[in-house]
PDB file of C-alpha atoms in Angstrom:
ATOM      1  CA  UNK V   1      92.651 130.746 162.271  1.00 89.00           C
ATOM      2  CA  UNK V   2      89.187 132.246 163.940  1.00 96.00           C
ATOM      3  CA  UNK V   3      89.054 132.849 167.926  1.00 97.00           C
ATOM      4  CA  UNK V   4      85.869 132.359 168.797  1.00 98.00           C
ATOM      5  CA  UNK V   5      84.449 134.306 171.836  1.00 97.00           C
ATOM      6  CA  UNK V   6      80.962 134.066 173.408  1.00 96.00           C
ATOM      7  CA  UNK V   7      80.321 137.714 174.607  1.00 96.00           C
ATOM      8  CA  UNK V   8      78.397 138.421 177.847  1.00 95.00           C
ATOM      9  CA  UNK V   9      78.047 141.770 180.158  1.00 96.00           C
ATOM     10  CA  UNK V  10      81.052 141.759 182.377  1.00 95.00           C
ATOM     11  CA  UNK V  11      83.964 143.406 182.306  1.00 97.00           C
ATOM     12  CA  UNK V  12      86.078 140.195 181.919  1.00 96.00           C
ATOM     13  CA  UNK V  13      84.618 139.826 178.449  1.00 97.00           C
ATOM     14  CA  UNK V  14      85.382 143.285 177.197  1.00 97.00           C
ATOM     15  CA  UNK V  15      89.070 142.816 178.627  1.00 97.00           C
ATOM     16  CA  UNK V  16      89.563 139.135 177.098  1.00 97.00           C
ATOM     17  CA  UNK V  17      87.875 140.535 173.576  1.00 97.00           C
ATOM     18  CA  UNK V  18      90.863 142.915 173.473  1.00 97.00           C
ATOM     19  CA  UNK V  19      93.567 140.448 173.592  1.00 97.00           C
ATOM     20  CA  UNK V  20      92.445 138.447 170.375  1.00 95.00           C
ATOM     21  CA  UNK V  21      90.525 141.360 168.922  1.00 88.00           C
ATOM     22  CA  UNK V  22      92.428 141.149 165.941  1.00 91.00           C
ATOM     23  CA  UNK V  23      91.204 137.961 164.505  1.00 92.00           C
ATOM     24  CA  UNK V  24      88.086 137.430 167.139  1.00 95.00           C
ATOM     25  CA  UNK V  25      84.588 135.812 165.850  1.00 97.00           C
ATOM     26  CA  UNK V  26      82.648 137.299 168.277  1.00 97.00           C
ATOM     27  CA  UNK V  27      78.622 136.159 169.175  1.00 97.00           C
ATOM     28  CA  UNK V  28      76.339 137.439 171.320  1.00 96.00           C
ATOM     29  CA  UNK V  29      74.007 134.234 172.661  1.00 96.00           C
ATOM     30  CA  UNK V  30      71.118 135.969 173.815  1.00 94.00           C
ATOM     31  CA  UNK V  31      68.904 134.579 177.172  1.00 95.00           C
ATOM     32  CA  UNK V  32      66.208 136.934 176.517  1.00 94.00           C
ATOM     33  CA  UNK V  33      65.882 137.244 179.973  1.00 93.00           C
ATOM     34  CA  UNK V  34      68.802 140.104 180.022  1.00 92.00           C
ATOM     35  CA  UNK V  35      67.933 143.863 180.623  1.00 91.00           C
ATOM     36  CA  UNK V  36      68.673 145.997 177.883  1.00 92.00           C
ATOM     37  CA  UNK V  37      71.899 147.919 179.757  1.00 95.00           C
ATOM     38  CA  UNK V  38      73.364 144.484 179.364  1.00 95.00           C
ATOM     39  CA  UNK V  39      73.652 144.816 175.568  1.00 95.00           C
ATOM     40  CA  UNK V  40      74.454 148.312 175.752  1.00 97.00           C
ATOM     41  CA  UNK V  41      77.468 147.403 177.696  1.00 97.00           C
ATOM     42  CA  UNK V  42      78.307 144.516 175.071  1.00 97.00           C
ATOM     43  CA  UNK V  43      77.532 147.209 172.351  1.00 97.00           C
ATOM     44  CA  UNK V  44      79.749 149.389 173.670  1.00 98.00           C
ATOM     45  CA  UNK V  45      83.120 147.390 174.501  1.00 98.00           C
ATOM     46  CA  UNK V  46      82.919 146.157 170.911  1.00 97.00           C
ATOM     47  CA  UNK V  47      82.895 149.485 169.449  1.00 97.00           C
ATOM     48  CA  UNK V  48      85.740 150.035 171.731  1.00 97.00           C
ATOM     49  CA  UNK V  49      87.602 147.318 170.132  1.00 97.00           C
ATOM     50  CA  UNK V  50      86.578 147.618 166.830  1.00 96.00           C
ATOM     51  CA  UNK V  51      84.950 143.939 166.739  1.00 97.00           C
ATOM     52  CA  UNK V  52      81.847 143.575 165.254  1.00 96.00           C
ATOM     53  CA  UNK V  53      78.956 141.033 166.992  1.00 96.00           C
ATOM     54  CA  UNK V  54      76.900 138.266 165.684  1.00 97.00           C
ATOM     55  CA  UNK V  55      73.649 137.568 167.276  1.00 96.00           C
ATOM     56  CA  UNK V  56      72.806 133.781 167.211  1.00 96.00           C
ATOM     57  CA  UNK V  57      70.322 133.093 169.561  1.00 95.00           C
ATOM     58  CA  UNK V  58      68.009 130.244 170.655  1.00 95.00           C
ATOM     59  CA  UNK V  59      65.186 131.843 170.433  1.00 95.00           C
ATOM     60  CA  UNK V  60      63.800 130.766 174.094  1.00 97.00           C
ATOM     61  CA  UNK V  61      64.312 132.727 177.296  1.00 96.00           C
ATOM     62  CA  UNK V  62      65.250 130.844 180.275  1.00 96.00           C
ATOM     63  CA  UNK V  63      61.223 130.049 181.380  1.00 96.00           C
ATOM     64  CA  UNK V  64      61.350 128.738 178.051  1.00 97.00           C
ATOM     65  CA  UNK V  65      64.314 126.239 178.483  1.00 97.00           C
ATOM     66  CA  UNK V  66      63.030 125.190 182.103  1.00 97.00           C
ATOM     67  CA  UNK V  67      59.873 123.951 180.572  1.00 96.00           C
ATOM     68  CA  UNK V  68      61.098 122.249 177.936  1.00 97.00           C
ATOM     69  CA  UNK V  69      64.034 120.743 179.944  1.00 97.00           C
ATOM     70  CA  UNK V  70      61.695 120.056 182.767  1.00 97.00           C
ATOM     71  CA  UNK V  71      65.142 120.844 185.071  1.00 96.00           C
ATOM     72  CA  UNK V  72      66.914 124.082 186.353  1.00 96.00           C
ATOM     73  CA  UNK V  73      70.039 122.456 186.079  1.00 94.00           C
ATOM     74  CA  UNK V  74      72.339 119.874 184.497  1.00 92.00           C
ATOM     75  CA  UNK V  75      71.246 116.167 185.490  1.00 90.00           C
ATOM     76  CA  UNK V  76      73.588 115.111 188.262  1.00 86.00           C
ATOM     77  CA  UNK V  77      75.340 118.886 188.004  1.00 84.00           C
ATOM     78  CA  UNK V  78      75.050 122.193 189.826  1.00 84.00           C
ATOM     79  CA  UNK V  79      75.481 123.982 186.188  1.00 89.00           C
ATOM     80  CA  UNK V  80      72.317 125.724 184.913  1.00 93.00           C
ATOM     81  CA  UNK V  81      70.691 124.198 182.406  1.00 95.00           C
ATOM     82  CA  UNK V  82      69.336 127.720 180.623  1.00 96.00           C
ATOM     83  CA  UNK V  83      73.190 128.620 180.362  1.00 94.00           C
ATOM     84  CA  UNK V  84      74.331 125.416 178.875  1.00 95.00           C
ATOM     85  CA  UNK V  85      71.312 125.146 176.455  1.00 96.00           C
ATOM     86  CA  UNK V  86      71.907 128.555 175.399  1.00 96.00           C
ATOM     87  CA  UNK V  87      75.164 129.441 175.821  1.00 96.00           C
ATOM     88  CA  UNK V  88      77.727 127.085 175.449  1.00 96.00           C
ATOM     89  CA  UNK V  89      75.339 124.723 173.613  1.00 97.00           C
ATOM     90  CA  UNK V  90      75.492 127.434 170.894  1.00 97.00           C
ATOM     91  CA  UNK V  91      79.745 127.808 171.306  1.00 97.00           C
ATOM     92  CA  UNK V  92      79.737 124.212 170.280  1.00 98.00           C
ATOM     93  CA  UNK V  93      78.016 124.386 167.322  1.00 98.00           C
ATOM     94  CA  UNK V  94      80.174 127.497 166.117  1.00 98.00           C
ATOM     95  CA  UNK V  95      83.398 125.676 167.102  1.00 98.00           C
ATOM     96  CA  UNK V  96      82.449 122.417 165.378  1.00 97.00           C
ATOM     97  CA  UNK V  97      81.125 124.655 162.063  1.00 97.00           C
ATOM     98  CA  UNK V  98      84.646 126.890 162.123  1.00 97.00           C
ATOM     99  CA  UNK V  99      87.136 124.602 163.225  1.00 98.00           C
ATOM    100  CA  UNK V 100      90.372 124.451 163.000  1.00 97.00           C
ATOM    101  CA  UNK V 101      89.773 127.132 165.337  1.00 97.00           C
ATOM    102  CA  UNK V 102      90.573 128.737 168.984  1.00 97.00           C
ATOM    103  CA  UNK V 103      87.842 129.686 171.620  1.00 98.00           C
ATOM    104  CA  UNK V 104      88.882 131.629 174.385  1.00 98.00           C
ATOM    105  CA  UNK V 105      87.156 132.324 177.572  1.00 97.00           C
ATOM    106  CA  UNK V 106      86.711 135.320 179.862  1.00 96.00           C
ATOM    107  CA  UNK V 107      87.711 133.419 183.005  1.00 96.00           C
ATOM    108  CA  UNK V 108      89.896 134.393 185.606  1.00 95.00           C
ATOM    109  CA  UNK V 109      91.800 132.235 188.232  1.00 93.00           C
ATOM    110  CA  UNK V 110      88.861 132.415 190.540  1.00 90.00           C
ATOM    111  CA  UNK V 111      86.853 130.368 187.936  1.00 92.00           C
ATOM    112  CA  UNK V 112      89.376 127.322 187.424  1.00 91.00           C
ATOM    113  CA  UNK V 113      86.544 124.927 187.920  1.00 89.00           C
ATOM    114  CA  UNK V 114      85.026 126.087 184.994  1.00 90.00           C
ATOM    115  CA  UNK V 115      88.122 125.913 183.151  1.00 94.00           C
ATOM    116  CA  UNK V 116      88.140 122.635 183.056  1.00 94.00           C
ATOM    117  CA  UNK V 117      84.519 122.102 182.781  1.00 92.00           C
ATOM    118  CA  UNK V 118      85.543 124.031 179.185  1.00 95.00           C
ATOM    119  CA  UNK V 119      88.514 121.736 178.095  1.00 97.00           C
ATOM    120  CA  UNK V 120      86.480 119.018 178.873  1.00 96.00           C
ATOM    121  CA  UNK V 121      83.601 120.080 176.799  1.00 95.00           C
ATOM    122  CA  UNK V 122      85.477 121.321 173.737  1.00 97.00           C
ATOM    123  CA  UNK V 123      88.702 118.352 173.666  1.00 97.00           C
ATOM    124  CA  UNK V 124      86.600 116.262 171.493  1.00 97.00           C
ATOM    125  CA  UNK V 125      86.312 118.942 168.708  1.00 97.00           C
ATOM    126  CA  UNK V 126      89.169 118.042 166.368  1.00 97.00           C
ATOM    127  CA  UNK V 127      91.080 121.038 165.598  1.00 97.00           C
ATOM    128  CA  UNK V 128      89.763 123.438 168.327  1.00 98.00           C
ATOM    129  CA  UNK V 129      92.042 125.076 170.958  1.00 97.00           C
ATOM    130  CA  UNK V 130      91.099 126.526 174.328  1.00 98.00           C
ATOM    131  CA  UNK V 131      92.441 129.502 175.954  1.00 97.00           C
ATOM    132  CA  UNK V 132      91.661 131.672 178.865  1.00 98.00           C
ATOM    133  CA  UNK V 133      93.812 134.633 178.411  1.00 98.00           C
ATOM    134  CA  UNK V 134      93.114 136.718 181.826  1.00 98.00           C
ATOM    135  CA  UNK V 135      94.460 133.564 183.152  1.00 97.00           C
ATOM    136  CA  UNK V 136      97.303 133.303 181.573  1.00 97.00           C
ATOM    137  CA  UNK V 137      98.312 137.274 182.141  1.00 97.00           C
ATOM    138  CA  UNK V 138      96.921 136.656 186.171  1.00 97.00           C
ATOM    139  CA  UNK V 139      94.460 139.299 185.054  1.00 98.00           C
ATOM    140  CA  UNK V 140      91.579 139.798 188.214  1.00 97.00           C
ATOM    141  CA  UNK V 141      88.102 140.804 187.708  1.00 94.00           C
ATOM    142  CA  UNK V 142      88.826 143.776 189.852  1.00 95.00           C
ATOM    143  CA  UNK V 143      91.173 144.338 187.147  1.00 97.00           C
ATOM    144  CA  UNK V 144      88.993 144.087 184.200  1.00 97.00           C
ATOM    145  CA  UNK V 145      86.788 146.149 186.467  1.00 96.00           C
ATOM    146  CA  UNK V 146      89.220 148.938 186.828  1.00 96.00           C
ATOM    147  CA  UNK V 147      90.693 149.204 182.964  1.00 96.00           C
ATOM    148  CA  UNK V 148      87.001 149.049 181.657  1.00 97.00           C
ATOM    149  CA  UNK V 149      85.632 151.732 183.908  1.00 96.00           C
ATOM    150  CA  UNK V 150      88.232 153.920 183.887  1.00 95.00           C
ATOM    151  CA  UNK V 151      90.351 153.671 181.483  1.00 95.00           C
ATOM    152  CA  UNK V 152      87.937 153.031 178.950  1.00 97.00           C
ATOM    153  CA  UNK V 153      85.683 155.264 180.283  1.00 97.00           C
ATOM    154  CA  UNK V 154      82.572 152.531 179.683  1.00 98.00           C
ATOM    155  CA  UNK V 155      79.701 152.143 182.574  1.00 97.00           C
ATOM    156  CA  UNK V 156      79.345 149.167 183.498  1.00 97.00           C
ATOM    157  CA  UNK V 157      76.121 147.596 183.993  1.00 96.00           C
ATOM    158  CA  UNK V 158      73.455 148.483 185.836  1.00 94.00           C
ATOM    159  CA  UNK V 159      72.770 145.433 188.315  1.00 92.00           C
ATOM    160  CA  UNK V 160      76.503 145.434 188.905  1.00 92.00           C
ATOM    161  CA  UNK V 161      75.589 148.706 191.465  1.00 89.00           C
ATOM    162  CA  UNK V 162      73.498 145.900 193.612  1.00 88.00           C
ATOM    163  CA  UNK V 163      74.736 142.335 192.251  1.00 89.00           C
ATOM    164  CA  UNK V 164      78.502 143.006 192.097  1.00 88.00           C
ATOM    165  CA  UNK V 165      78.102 140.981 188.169  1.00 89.00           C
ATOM    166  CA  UNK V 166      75.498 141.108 185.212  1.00 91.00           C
ATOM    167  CA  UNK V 167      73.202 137.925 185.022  1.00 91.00           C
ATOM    168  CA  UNK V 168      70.321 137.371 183.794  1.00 92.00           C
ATOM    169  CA  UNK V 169      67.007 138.398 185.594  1.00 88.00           C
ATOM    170  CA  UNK V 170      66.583 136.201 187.643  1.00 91.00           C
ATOM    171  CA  UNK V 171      69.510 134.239 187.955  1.00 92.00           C
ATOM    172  CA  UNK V 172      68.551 130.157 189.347  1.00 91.00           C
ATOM    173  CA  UNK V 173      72.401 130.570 190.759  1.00 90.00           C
ATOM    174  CA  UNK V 174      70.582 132.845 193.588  1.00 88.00           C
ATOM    175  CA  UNK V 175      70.867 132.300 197.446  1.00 86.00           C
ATOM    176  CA  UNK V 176      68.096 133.236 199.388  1.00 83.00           C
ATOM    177  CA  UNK V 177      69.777 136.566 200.097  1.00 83.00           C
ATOM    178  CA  UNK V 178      69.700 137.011 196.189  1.00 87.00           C
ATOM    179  CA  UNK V 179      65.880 136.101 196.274  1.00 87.00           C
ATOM    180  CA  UNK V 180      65.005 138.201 199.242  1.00 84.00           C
ATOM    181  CA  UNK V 181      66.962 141.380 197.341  1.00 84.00           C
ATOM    182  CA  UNK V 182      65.424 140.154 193.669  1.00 87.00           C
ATOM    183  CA  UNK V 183      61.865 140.224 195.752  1.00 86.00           C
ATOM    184  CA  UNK V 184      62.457 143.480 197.250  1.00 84.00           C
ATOM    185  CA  UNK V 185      63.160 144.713 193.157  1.00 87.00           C
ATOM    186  CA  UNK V 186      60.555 142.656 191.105  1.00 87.00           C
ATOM    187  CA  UNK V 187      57.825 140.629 193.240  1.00 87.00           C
ATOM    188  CA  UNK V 188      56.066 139.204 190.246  1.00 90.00           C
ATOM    189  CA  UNK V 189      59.811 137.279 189.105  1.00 91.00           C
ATOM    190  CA  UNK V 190      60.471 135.355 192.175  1.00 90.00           C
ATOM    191  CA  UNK V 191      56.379 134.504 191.645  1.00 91.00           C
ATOM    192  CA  UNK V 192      56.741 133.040 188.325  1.00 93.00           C
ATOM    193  CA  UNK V 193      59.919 131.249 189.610  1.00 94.00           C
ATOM    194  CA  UNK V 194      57.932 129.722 192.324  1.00 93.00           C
ATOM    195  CA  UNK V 195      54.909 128.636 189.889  1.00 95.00           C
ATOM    196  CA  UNK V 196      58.078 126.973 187.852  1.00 95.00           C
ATOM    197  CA  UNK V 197      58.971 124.630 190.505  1.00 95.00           C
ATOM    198  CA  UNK V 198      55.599 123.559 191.957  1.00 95.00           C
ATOM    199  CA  UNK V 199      54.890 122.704 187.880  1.00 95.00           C
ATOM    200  CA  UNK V 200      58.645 121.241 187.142  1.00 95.00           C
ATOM    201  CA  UNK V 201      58.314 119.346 190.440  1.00 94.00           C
ATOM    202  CA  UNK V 202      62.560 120.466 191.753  1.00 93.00           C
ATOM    203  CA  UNK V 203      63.967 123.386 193.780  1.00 92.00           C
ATOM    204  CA  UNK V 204      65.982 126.246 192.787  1.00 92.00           C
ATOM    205  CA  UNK V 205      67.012 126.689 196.678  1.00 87.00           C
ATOM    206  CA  UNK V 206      68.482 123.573 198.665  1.00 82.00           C
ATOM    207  CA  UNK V 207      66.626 124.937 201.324  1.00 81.00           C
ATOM    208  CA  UNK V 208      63.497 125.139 200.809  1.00 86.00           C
ATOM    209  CA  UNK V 209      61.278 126.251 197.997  1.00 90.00           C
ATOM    210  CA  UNK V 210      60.629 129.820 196.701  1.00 90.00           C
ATOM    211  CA  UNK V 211      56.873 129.413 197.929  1.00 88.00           C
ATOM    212  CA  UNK V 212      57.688 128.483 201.637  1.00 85.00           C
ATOM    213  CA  UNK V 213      60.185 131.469 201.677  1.00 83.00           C
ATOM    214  CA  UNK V 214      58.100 134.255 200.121  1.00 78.00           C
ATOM    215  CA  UNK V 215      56.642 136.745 201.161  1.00 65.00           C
ATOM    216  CA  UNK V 216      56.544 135.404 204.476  1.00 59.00           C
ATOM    217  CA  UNK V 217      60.188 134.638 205.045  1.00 54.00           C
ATOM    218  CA  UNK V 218      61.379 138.130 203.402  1.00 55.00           C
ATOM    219  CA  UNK V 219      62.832 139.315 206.596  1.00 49.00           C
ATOM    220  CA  UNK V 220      64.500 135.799 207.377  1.00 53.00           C
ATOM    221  CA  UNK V 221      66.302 136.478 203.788  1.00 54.00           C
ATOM    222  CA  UNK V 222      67.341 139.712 204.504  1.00 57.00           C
ATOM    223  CA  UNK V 223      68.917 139.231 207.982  1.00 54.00           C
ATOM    224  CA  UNK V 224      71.410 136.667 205.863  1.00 56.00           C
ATOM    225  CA  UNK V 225      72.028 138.968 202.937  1.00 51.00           C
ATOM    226  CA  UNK V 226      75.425 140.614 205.440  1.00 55.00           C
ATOM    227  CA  UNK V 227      77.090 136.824 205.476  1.00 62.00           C
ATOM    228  CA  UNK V 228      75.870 135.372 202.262  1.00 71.00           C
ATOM    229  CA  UNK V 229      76.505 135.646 198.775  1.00 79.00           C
ATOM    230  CA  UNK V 230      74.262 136.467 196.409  1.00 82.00           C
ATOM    231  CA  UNK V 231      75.421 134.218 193.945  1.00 84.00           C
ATOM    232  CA  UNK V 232      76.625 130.814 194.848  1.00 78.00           C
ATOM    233  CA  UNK V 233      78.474 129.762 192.194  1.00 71.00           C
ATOM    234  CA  UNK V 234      80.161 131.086 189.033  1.00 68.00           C
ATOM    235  CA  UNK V 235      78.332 130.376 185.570  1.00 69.00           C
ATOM    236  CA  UNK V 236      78.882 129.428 182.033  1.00 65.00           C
ATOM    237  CA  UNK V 237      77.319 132.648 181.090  1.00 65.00           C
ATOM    238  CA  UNK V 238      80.396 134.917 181.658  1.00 61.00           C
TER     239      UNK V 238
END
């Protein structure tokens, strides 16, 4: 029976890859809106364990999917909709074509919310089985961290230096410290973000729209980057 993985730049991928490496279906569901270091990384973990990677993507970015959604996120949800349109959209399909099947999931105990967002999702595939295997060994992203870096000898990412994860760029899971930073780095992003919402008619922010806050409220965003997170939420995309 397939396991069926959805790949994406983090360390907690690479480590959950190499507990079901032996019989792993393995896709990489591109956002297009990914630097390039983040498929190096993916590249280079499955080399490591000897899987190989099938692309399958949607073929939009994640402009692309908030136009044609007309919505950053999930109707009456704080998931994003460019993850679940082309992420675990995508999963679903695969599951449904290889089933009887498993699908595991690079989550660790700090993500138990979307552990059950997953069972959910996936029970009413006949035949299909979900597992989370860092959970199960109380595996920590520190961990994966550690074994990939080190012991594996891989560099990780790129944005991880500033971000402390890869997302894509930008990431609608940002807090204004994330914007003020992502501002700082690429000006002409948080821009077409902000054209995005005045033509979508919604917020990314739940304070306050891109527009009010930039340029003018740079230095307000940076003053709360010490005591906020960057990211406010976990997401479908690891």
């Amino acid at each position: 029976m397939p396991t069926l993985i959805s790949l994406a730049a983090n360390p907690q991928s690479a480590m959950t890859l190499s507990f079901v490496q032996d019989d792993a279906l393995a896709f990489h569901f591109a956002t297009n809106t990914e630097p390039a270091d983040h498929a190096r990384f993916i590249r280079d973990y499955a080399a490591k364990c000897r899987v190989t990677v099938f692309d399958d993507p949607d073929g939009r970015d994640i402009f692309g999917v908030f136009l044609d959604e007309r919505a950053f996120f999930v109707p009456h949800s704080d998931e994003p909709i460019c993850s679940r349109r082309l992420k675990v959209d995508r999963l679903l399909a695969q599951a449904q074509r290889h089933a009887p099947c498993a699908v595991v999931f690079p989550f660790t105990a700090q993500d138990y919310r979307l552990a059950q967002r997953m069972v959910a999702l996936f029970a009413p595939i006949s035949g299909v089985t979900v597992r989370f295997p860092l959970i199960e060994r109380r595996i920590t992203a520190e961990d994966c961290r550690r074994r990939v870096a080190e012991a594996w000898g891989i560099p990780l990412p790129a944005m991880t230096a500033w971000l402390g994860e890869a997302v894509c760029y930008p990431c609608v899971r940002g807090t204004l410290a994330y914007y003020g930073e992502l501002w700082q780095r690429n000006p002409d992003v948080v821009a077409r973000l902000a054209a995005l919402e005045r033509e979508i008619g919604q917020t990314i922010l739940k304070n306050g729209t891109l527009e009010e806050w930039f340029p003018n409220g740079l230095y307000a965003a940076n003053t709360r980057a010490a005591s906020e997170p960057l990211l406010w939420t976990p997401c479908l995309c690891k």
